[in-house]
Amino acid sequence: MDAATLAELRTLRARAYGPSADIDQDPAAVQRLHELEARRGAPHAETALPSDPPEPTHEPAPVSAEVTVPEPLSGDDPLALAETGLPAESGDHEPARPRKPHLLSSRNAALWALSVIAAACLAAGLTYSLTAVTPIDASSGATQIDTLEPDPFIEVPSGWFGAGPSSIAFEYYGLTLFESTGGYTGAGTDCFALVDSEQLPEPDADTNTWSISGIMYNGCRAGSFPATIQFVVDSSAPQQLRDRFPADSALQFVFDGTRIGVFLAPGDS
């Protein structure tokens, strides 16, 4: 047997008996190995190799004690021993042991570790965000004491502090509240203004004489927050309002675009 044929035999033996044996999937290679084994004089080659490739299985194939391993090509040939999977120190022909499958590859282990770290960071971030924001009670607990309906007899000159020709108006204890086109901080939606009724100019007054010296508040809707005006009753409030509510009473007016709700802060009467 020449060197090329001997090298071919070594390769086929490694594919048949080595730790990565795959020759059972290659019938032509099995046949060629039988031929070379016969030429080499290996008497047990026929029993060591299956004639037909076995059915694929997902479980490691059990090692049969009856399977024999052909003799190494040479006792002094470590390459041949390495190809057949036999230890170089022992002359016994022990059957090759199937490799145990790795339960978790190094790549998957790294990904798993990163996922654990990411989950821990996310949990820590959520915990921080929940503990860093101090909750504020947005409910004042105020009681609604009145609902104002538009008064068609109130005349607010068009253009006076944002009033329009069709602005609806309301009256409440010396106060006039009317729909406006915007507020002091800019245009908005569902805006309204609140003034002392005595400050309203006459409908036919010259616009150059328009002025105001009493209280004046304005509010506009912001998104889902309704237009709101709130203040404390003091000496600048109309006398009717001071007669109805004690000094330092906190009032809130909420405009829904059609009506105005009046709220009184808790503890006030």
mmCIF file of C-alpha atoms in Angstrom:
data_model
loop_
_atom_site.group_PDB
_atom_site.id
_atom_site.type_symbol
_atom_site.label_atom_id
_atom_site.label_comp_id
_atom_site.label_asym_id
_atom_site.label_seq_id
_atom_site.Cartn_x
_atom_site.Cartn_y
_atom_site.Cartn_z
ATOM 1 C CA MET A 1 0.000 0.000 0.000
ATOM 2 C CA ASP A 2 1.583 3.255 -1.088
ATOM 3 C CA ALA A 3 1.719 6.490 0.926
ATOM 4 C CA ALA A 4 -1.313 8.102 -0.776
ATOM 5 C CA THR A 5 -3.478 5.031 -0.191
ATOM 6 C CA LEU A 6 -2.268 4.821 3.410
ATOM 7 C CA ALA A 7 -3.189 8.476 3.958
ATOM 8 C CA GLU A 8 -6.620 7.821 2.455
ATOM 9 C CA LEU A 9 -7.101 4.865 4.822
ATOM 10 C CA ARG A 10 -6.178 7.040 7.812
ATOM 11 C CA THR A 11 -8.703 9.662 6.780
ATOM 12 C CA LEU A 12 -11.481 7.086 6.329
ATOM 13 C CA ARG A 13 -10.657 5.469 9.678
ATOM 14 C CA ALA A 14 -10.851 8.850 11.384
ATOM 15 C CA ARG A 15 -14.267 9.402 9.804
ATOM 16 C CA ALA A 16 -15.370 5.958 10.952
ATOM 17 C CA TYR A 17 -13.892 5.708 14.474
ATOM 18 C CA GLY A 18 -12.836 9.213 15.451
ATOM 19 C CA PRO A 19 -14.713 11.547 17.859
ATOM 20 C CA SER A 20 -16.370 13.315 14.889
ATOM 21 C CA ALA A 21 -17.343 10.159 12.994
ATOM 22 C CA ASP A 22 -19.596 10.872 10.022
ATOM 23 C CA ILE A 23 -18.825 8.082 7.578
ATOM 24 C CA ASP A 24 -22.195 6.395 8.173
ATOM 25 C CA GLN A 25 -23.764 9.172 6.093
ATOM 26 C CA ASP A 26 -21.447 8.442 3.135
ATOM 27 C CA PRO A 27 -22.029 4.925 1.659
ATOM 28 C CA ALA A 28 -19.291 5.412 -0.945
ATOM 29 C CA ALA A 29 -16.754 6.181 1.788
ATOM 30 C CA VAL A 30 -17.907 3.122 3.752
ATOM 31 C CA GLN A 31 -17.383 0.923 0.686
ATOM 32 C CA ARG A 32 -13.941 2.436 0.068
ATOM 33 C CA LEU A 33 -12.948 1.827 3.702
ATOM 34 C CA HIS A 34 -13.994 -1.831 3.398
ATOM 35 C CA GLU A 35 -11.781 -2.176 0.328
ATOM 36 C CA LEU A 36 -8.752 -0.597 1.962
ATOM 37 C CA GLU A 37 -9.270 -2.547 5.220
ATOM 38 C CA ALA A 38 -9.391 -5.751 3.190
ATOM 39 C CA ARG A 39 -6.133 -4.802 1.449
ATOM 40 C CA ARG A 40 -4.559 -3.883 4.780
ATOM 41 C CA GLY A 41 -5.707 -7.119 6.355
ATOM 42 C CA ALA A 42 -8.046 -5.845 9.088
ATOM 43 C CA PRO A 43 -10.248 -8.876 9.860
ATOM 44 C CA HIS A 44 -12.855 -7.026 11.908
ATOM 45 C CA ALA A 45 -13.560 -4.175 9.528
ATOM 46 C CA GLU A 46 -16.796 -5.723 8.325
ATOM 47 C CA THR A 47 -18.237 -5.828 11.825
ATOM 48 C CA ALA A 48 -17.107 -2.351 12.771
ATOM 49 C CA LEU A 49 -18.981 -0.479 10.029
ATOM 50 C CA PRO A 50 -22.664 -0.600 9.160
ATOM 51 C CA SER A 51 -23.568 -1.556 5.597
ATOM 52 C CA ASP A 52 -26.398 1.000 5.518
ATOM 53 C CA PRO A 53 -26.462 4.431 7.161
ATOM 54 C CA PRO A 54 -28.566 4.411 10.358
ATOM 55 C CA GLU A 55 -31.645 6.533 10.801
ATOM 56 C CA PRO A 56 -30.788 10.016 12.168
ATOM 57 C CA THR A 57 -31.479 10.524 15.841
ATOM 58 C CA HIS A 58 -31.361 13.500 18.144
ATOM 59 C CA GLU A 59 -30.058 11.494 21.108
ATOM 60 C CA PRO A 60 -26.393 10.341 21.465
ATOM 61 C CA ALA A 61 -26.069 6.788 20.142
ATOM 62 C CA PRO A 62 -25.298 4.260 22.895
ATOM 63 C CA VAL A 63 -21.941 2.557 22.624
ATOM 64 C CA SER A 64 -22.195 -1.168 22.128
ATOM 65 C CA ALA A 65 -19.692 -3.373 23.907
ATOM 66 C CA GLU A 66 -19.662 -5.702 20.903
ATOM 67 C CA VAL A 67 -18.321 -3.095 18.479
ATOM 68 C CA THR A 68 -14.664 -3.723 17.754
ATOM 69 C CA VAL A 69 -12.110 -1.194 16.684
ATOM 70 C CA PRO A 70 -9.531 -2.233 14.066
ATOM 71 C CA GLU A 71 -5.957 -2.356 15.047
ATOM 72 C CA PRO A 72 -3.988 0.888 14.611
ATOM 73 C CA LEU A 73 -1.959 1.237 11.462
ATOM 74 C CA SER A 74 1.231 1.265 13.437
ATOM 75 C CA GLY A 75 2.191 1.190 17.081
ATOM 76 C CA ASP A 76 4.670 3.980 16.376
ATOM 77 C CA ASP A 77 2.253 6.135 14.409
ATOM 78 C CA PRO A 78 0.708 8.701 16.838
ATOM 79 C CA LEU A 79 -1.145 10.368 13.951
ATOM 80 C CA ALA A 80 -3.051 7.166 13.237
ATOM 81 C CA LEU A 81 -3.917 6.810 16.933
ATOM 82 C CA ALA A 82 -5.168 10.399 17.045
ATOM 83 C CA GLU A 83 -7.324 9.854 13.965
ATOM 84 C CA THR A 84 -8.989 6.776 15.463
ATOM 85 C CA GLY A 85 -9.634 8.532 18.785
ATOM 86 C CA LEU A 86 -7.609 6.040 20.857
ATOM 87 C CA PRO A 87 -5.237 7.244 23.597
ATOM 88 C CA ALA A 88 -1.553 7.014 22.628
ATOM 89 C CA GLU A 89 -0.552 5.631 26.061
ATOM 90 C CA SER A 90 -2.774 2.563 25.902
ATOM 91 C CA GLY A 91 -2.700 -0.364 23.533
ATOM 92 C CA ASP A 92 -6.222 -1.507 24.500
ATOM 93 C CA HIS A 93 -8.870 -1.112 21.849
ATOM 94 C CA GLU A 94 -11.544 0.613 23.918
ATOM 95 C CA PRO A 95 -14.681 1.782 22.080
ATOM 96 C CA ALA A 96 -14.846 5.516 21.445
ATOM 97 C CA ARG A 97 -17.018 7.272 24.031
ATOM 98 C CA PRO A 98 -19.681 9.643 22.663
ATOM 99 C CA ARG A 99 -19.074 13.265 23.510
ATOM 100 C CA LYS A 100 -21.509 14.786 25.969
ATOM 101 C CA PRO A 101 -23.504 17.588 24.378
ATOM 102 C CA HIS A 102 -22.829 21.026 25.757
ATOM 103 C CA LEU A 103 -25.898 22.178 27.654
ATOM 104 C CA LEU A 104 -25.036 25.806 27.005
ATOM 105 C CA SER A 105 -22.536 27.094 24.464
ATOM 106 C CA SER A 106 -20.178 29.881 25.406
ATOM 107 C CA ARG A 107 -21.974 32.272 23.037
ATOM 108 C CA ASN A 108 -25.382 31.457 24.489
ATOM 109 C CA ALA A 109 -23.980 31.721 27.990
ATOM 110 C CA ALA A 110 -22.677 35.201 27.222
ATOM 111 C CA LEU A 111 -26.038 36.252 25.766
ATOM 112 C CA TRP A 112 -27.823 34.845 28.802
ATOM 113 C CA ALA A 113 -25.524 36.762 31.141
ATOM 114 C CA LEU A 114 -26.085 39.982 29.194
ATOM 115 C CA SER A 115 -29.866 39.484 29.337
ATOM 116 C CA VAL A 116 -29.683 39.048 33.104
ATOM 117 C CA ILE A 117 -27.627 42.236 33.443
ATOM 118 C CA ALA A 118 -30.013 44.162 31.169
ATOM 119 C CA ALA A 119 -33.013 42.971 33.165
ATOM 120 C CA ALA A 120 -31.318 44.012 36.393
ATOM 121 C CA CYS A 121 -30.519 47.473 34.986
ATOM 122 C CA LEU A 122 -34.085 47.902 33.754
ATOM 123 C CA ALA A 123 -35.476 46.904 37.142
ATOM 124 C CA ALA A 124 -33.094 49.303 38.865
ATOM 125 C CA GLY A 125 -34.098 52.133 36.508
ATOM 126 C CA LEU A 126 -37.799 51.529 37.096
ATOM 127 C CA THR A 127 -37.243 51.404 40.850
ATOM 128 C CA TYR A 128 -35.316 54.681 40.723
ATOM 129 C CA SER A 129 -37.946 56.396 38.584
ATOM 130 C CA LEU A 130 -40.694 55.310 40.970
ATOM 131 C CA THR A 131 -38.817 56.384 44.066
ATOM 132 C CA ALA A 132 -37.356 59.608 42.621
ATOM 133 C CA VAL A 133 -40.758 61.123 41.712
ATOM 134 C CA THR A 134 -42.503 62.292 44.866
ATOM 135 C CA PRO A 135 -46.269 61.908 44.377
ATOM 136 C CA ILE A 136 -48.334 65.081 44.558
ATOM 137 C CA ASP A 137 -52.058 64.991 45.274
ATOM 138 C CA ALA A 138 -53.693 66.814 42.342
ATOM 139 C CA SER A 139 -57.125 66.750 43.966
ATOM 140 C CA SER A 140 -57.908 69.784 46.102
ATOM 141 C CA GLY A 141 -61.057 68.247 47.508
ATOM 142 C CA ALA A 142 -62.897 71.504 46.738
ATOM 143 C CA THR A 143 -66.686 71.473 46.714
ATOM 144 C CA GLN A 144 -68.638 72.835 43.752
ATOM 145 C CA ILE A 145 -71.038 75.414 45.107
ATOM 146 C CA ASP A 146 -72.500 76.921 41.918
ATOM 147 C CA THR A 147 -72.918 76.384 38.177
ATOM 148 C CA LEU A 148 -73.083 79.531 36.036
ATOM 149 C CA GLU A 149 -75.180 79.666 32.879
ATOM 150 C CA PRO A 150 -74.628 82.301 30.142
ATOM 151 C CA ASP A 151 -76.487 85.580 30.688
ATOM 152 C CA PRO A 152 -77.664 86.993 27.323
ATOM 153 C CA PHE A 153 -78.257 90.462 28.810
ATOM 154 C CA ILE A 154 -74.593 91.113 29.667
ATOM 155 C CA GLU A 155 -72.890 93.256 27.014
ATOM 156 C CA VAL A 156 -69.126 93.059 26.744
ATOM 157 C CA PRO A 157 -67.730 95.351 23.998
ATOM 158 C CA SER A 158 -66.133 93.334 21.187
ATOM 159 C CA GLY A 159 -62.339 93.587 21.365
ATOM 160 C CA TRP A 160 -62.237 94.468 25.068
ATOM 161 C CA PHE A 161 -59.618 92.161 26.603
ATOM 162 C CA GLY A 162 -60.206 89.507 23.937
ATOM 163 C CA ALA A 163 -64.017 89.570 23.895
ATOM 164 C CA GLY A 164 -65.605 88.726 20.554
ATOM 165 C CA PRO A 165 -68.918 89.790 18.988
ATOM 166 C CA SER A 166 -70.498 86.458 19.959
ATOM 167 C CA SER A 167 -68.732 85.836 23.291
ATOM 168 C CA ILE A 168 -70.957 84.401 25.996
ATOM 169 C CA ALA A 169 -70.848 86.110 29.415
ATOM 170 C CA PHE A 170 -71.676 85.248 33.019
ATOM 171 C CA GLU A 171 -72.295 87.224 36.239
ATOM 172 C CA TYR A 172 -71.402 86.209 39.788
ATOM 173 C CA TYR A 173 -71.596 88.487 42.886
ATOM 174 C CA GLY A 174 -70.217 91.599 41.240
ATOM 175 C CA LEU A 175 -67.968 89.681 38.826
ATOM 176 C CA THR A 176 -68.332 89.451 35.058
ATOM 177 C CA LEU A 177 -66.878 86.418 33.330
ATOM 178 C CA PHE A 178 -66.808 86.277 29.525
ATOM 179 C CA GLU A 179 -65.435 84.142 26.718
ATOM 180 C CA SER A 180 -62.226 85.523 25.197
ATOM 181 C CA THR A 181 -59.969 84.700 22.279
ATOM 182 C CA GLY A 182 -56.828 84.211 24.332
ATOM 183 C CA GLY A 183 -54.958 84.906 27.529
ATOM 184 C CA TYR A 184 -52.100 87.102 28.626
ATOM 185 C CA THR A 185 -49.595 84.354 27.880
ATOM 186 C CA GLY A 186 -50.882 83.688 24.367
ATOM 187 C CA ALA A 187 -53.766 82.234 22.420
ATOM 188 C CA GLY A 188 -55.536 79.132 23.618
ATOM 189 C CA THR A 189 -58.838 77.303 23.457
ATOM 190 C CA ASP A 190 -61.941 77.798 25.608
ATOM 191 C CA CYS A 191 -60.402 80.915 27.151
ATOM 192 C CA PHE A 192 -62.344 83.207 29.463
ATOM 193 C CA ALA A 193 -61.687 86.329 31.503
ATOM 194 C CA LEU A 194 -62.926 87.540 34.898
ATOM 195 C CA VAL A 195 -63.248 91.241 35.851
ATOM 196 C CA ASP A 196 -65.016 93.480 38.313
ATOM 197 C CA SER A 197 -68.386 94.233 36.689
ATOM 198 C CA GLU A 198 -67.974 97.956 37.478
ATOM 199 C CA GLN A 199 -64.955 98.026 35.134
ATOM 200 C CA LEU A 200 -66.987 97.111 32.046
ATOM 201 C CA PRO A 201 -67.024 100.011 29.567
ATOM 202 C CA GLU A 202 -70.266 101.224 28.070
ATOM 203 C CA PRO A 203 -71.105 99.506 24.783
ATOM 204 C CA ASP A 204 -70.804 102.814 22.870
ATOM 205 C CA ALA A 205 -67.678 104.078 24.698
ATOM 206 C CA ASP A 206 -64.664 105.187 22.711
ATOM 207 C CA THR A 207 -62.137 102.336 22.569
ATOM 208 C CA ASN A 208 -59.393 104.872 23.334
ATOM 209 C CA THR A 209 -60.900 105.329 26.796
ATOM 210 C CA TRP A 210 -60.876 101.664 27.666
ATOM 211 C CA SER A 211 -59.012 100.921 30.896
ATOM 212 C CA ILE A 212 -59.248 98.769 34.010
ATOM 213 C CA SER A 213 -58.185 99.358 37.590
ATOM 214 C CA GLY A 214 -59.778 96.447 39.445
ATOM 215 C CA ILE A 215 -59.163 92.734 39.423
ATOM 216 C CA MET A 216 -58.624 91.006 36.083
ATOM 217 C CA TYR A 217 -57.914 87.272 35.606
ATOM 218 C CA ASN A 218 -57.679 85.053 32.545
ATOM 219 C CA GLY A 219 -57.471 81.311 31.859
ATOM 220 C CA CYS A 220 -57.340 78.969 28.821
ATOM 221 C CA ARG A 221 -57.691 75.236 28.244
ATOM 222 C CA ALA A 222 -54.417 73.294 27.945
ATOM 223 C CA GLY A 223 -54.940 69.894 26.373
ATOM 224 C CA SER A 224 -57.284 67.949 28.643
ATOM 225 C CA PHE A 225 -56.899 70.523 31.443
ATOM 226 C CA PRO A 226 -59.908 72.863 31.426
ATOM 227 C CA ALA A 227 -59.635 76.639 31.486
ATOM 228 C CA THR A 228 -59.382 77.660 35.150
ATOM 229 C CA ILE A 229 -59.236 80.884 37.162
ATOM 230 C CA GLN A 230 -58.607 80.828 40.887
ATOM 231 C CA PHE A 231 -57.871 83.523 43.432
ATOM 232 C CA VAL A 232 -58.304 84.508 47.079
ATOM 233 C CA VAL A 233 -61.019 86.988 48.041
ATOM 234 C CA ASP A 234 -59.395 90.165 49.379
ATOM 235 C CA SER A 235 -60.000 93.876 49.545
ATOM 236 C CA SER A 236 -59.679 94.262 45.763
ATOM 237 C CA ALA A 237 -62.698 92.012 45.168
ATOM 238 C CA PRO A 238 -66.172 93.520 44.545
ATOM 239 C CA GLN A 239 -68.173 94.286 47.671
ATOM 240 C CA GLN A 240 -70.873 91.759 46.748
ATOM 241 C CA LEU A 241 -68.269 88.982 46.608
ATOM 242 C CA ARG A 242 -66.780 90.024 49.965
ATOM 243 C CA ASP A 243 -70.248 90.047 51.503
ATOM 244 C CA ARG A 244 -70.876 86.523 50.239
ATOM 245 C CA PHE A 245 -67.467 85.045 51.132
ATOM 246 C CA PRO A 246 -65.204 85.896 54.087
ATOM 247 C CA ALA A 247 -61.793 87.372 53.467
ATOM 248 C CA ASP A 248 -59.130 84.861 52.392
ATOM 249 C CA SER A 249 -61.732 82.509 50.899
ATOM 250 C CA ALA A 250 -60.259 80.651 47.921
ATOM 251 C CA LEU A 251 -62.495 80.420 44.850
ATOM 252 C CA GLN A 252 -61.982 78.516 41.626
ATOM 253 C CA PHE A 253 -63.863 78.982 38.336
ATOM 254 C CA VAL A 254 -63.683 76.174 35.745
ATOM 255 C CA PHE A 255 -64.951 76.825 32.190
ATOM 256 C CA ASP A 256 -66.013 73.818 30.090
ATOM 257 C CA GLY A 257 -66.752 75.881 26.973
ATOM 258 C CA THR A 258 -70.449 76.286 27.789
ATOM 259 C CA ARG A 259 -70.866 76.675 31.543
ATOM 260 C CA ILE A 260 -68.691 77.690 34.500
ATOM 261 C CA GLY A 261 -68.402 75.699 37.722
ATOM 262 C CA VAL A 262 -67.638 77.567 40.951
ATOM 263 C CA PHE A 263 -65.609 75.743 43.614
ATOM 264 C CA LEU A 264 -64.865 76.738 47.186
ATOM 265 C CA ALA A 265 -61.678 75.520 48.875
ATOM 266 C CA PRO A 266 -62.126 73.203 51.867
ATOM 267 C CA GLY A 267 -62.381 74.991 55.188
ATOM 268 C CA ASP A 268 -63.878 78.144 53.644
ATOM 269 C CA SER A 269 -67.522 79.084 53.993
#
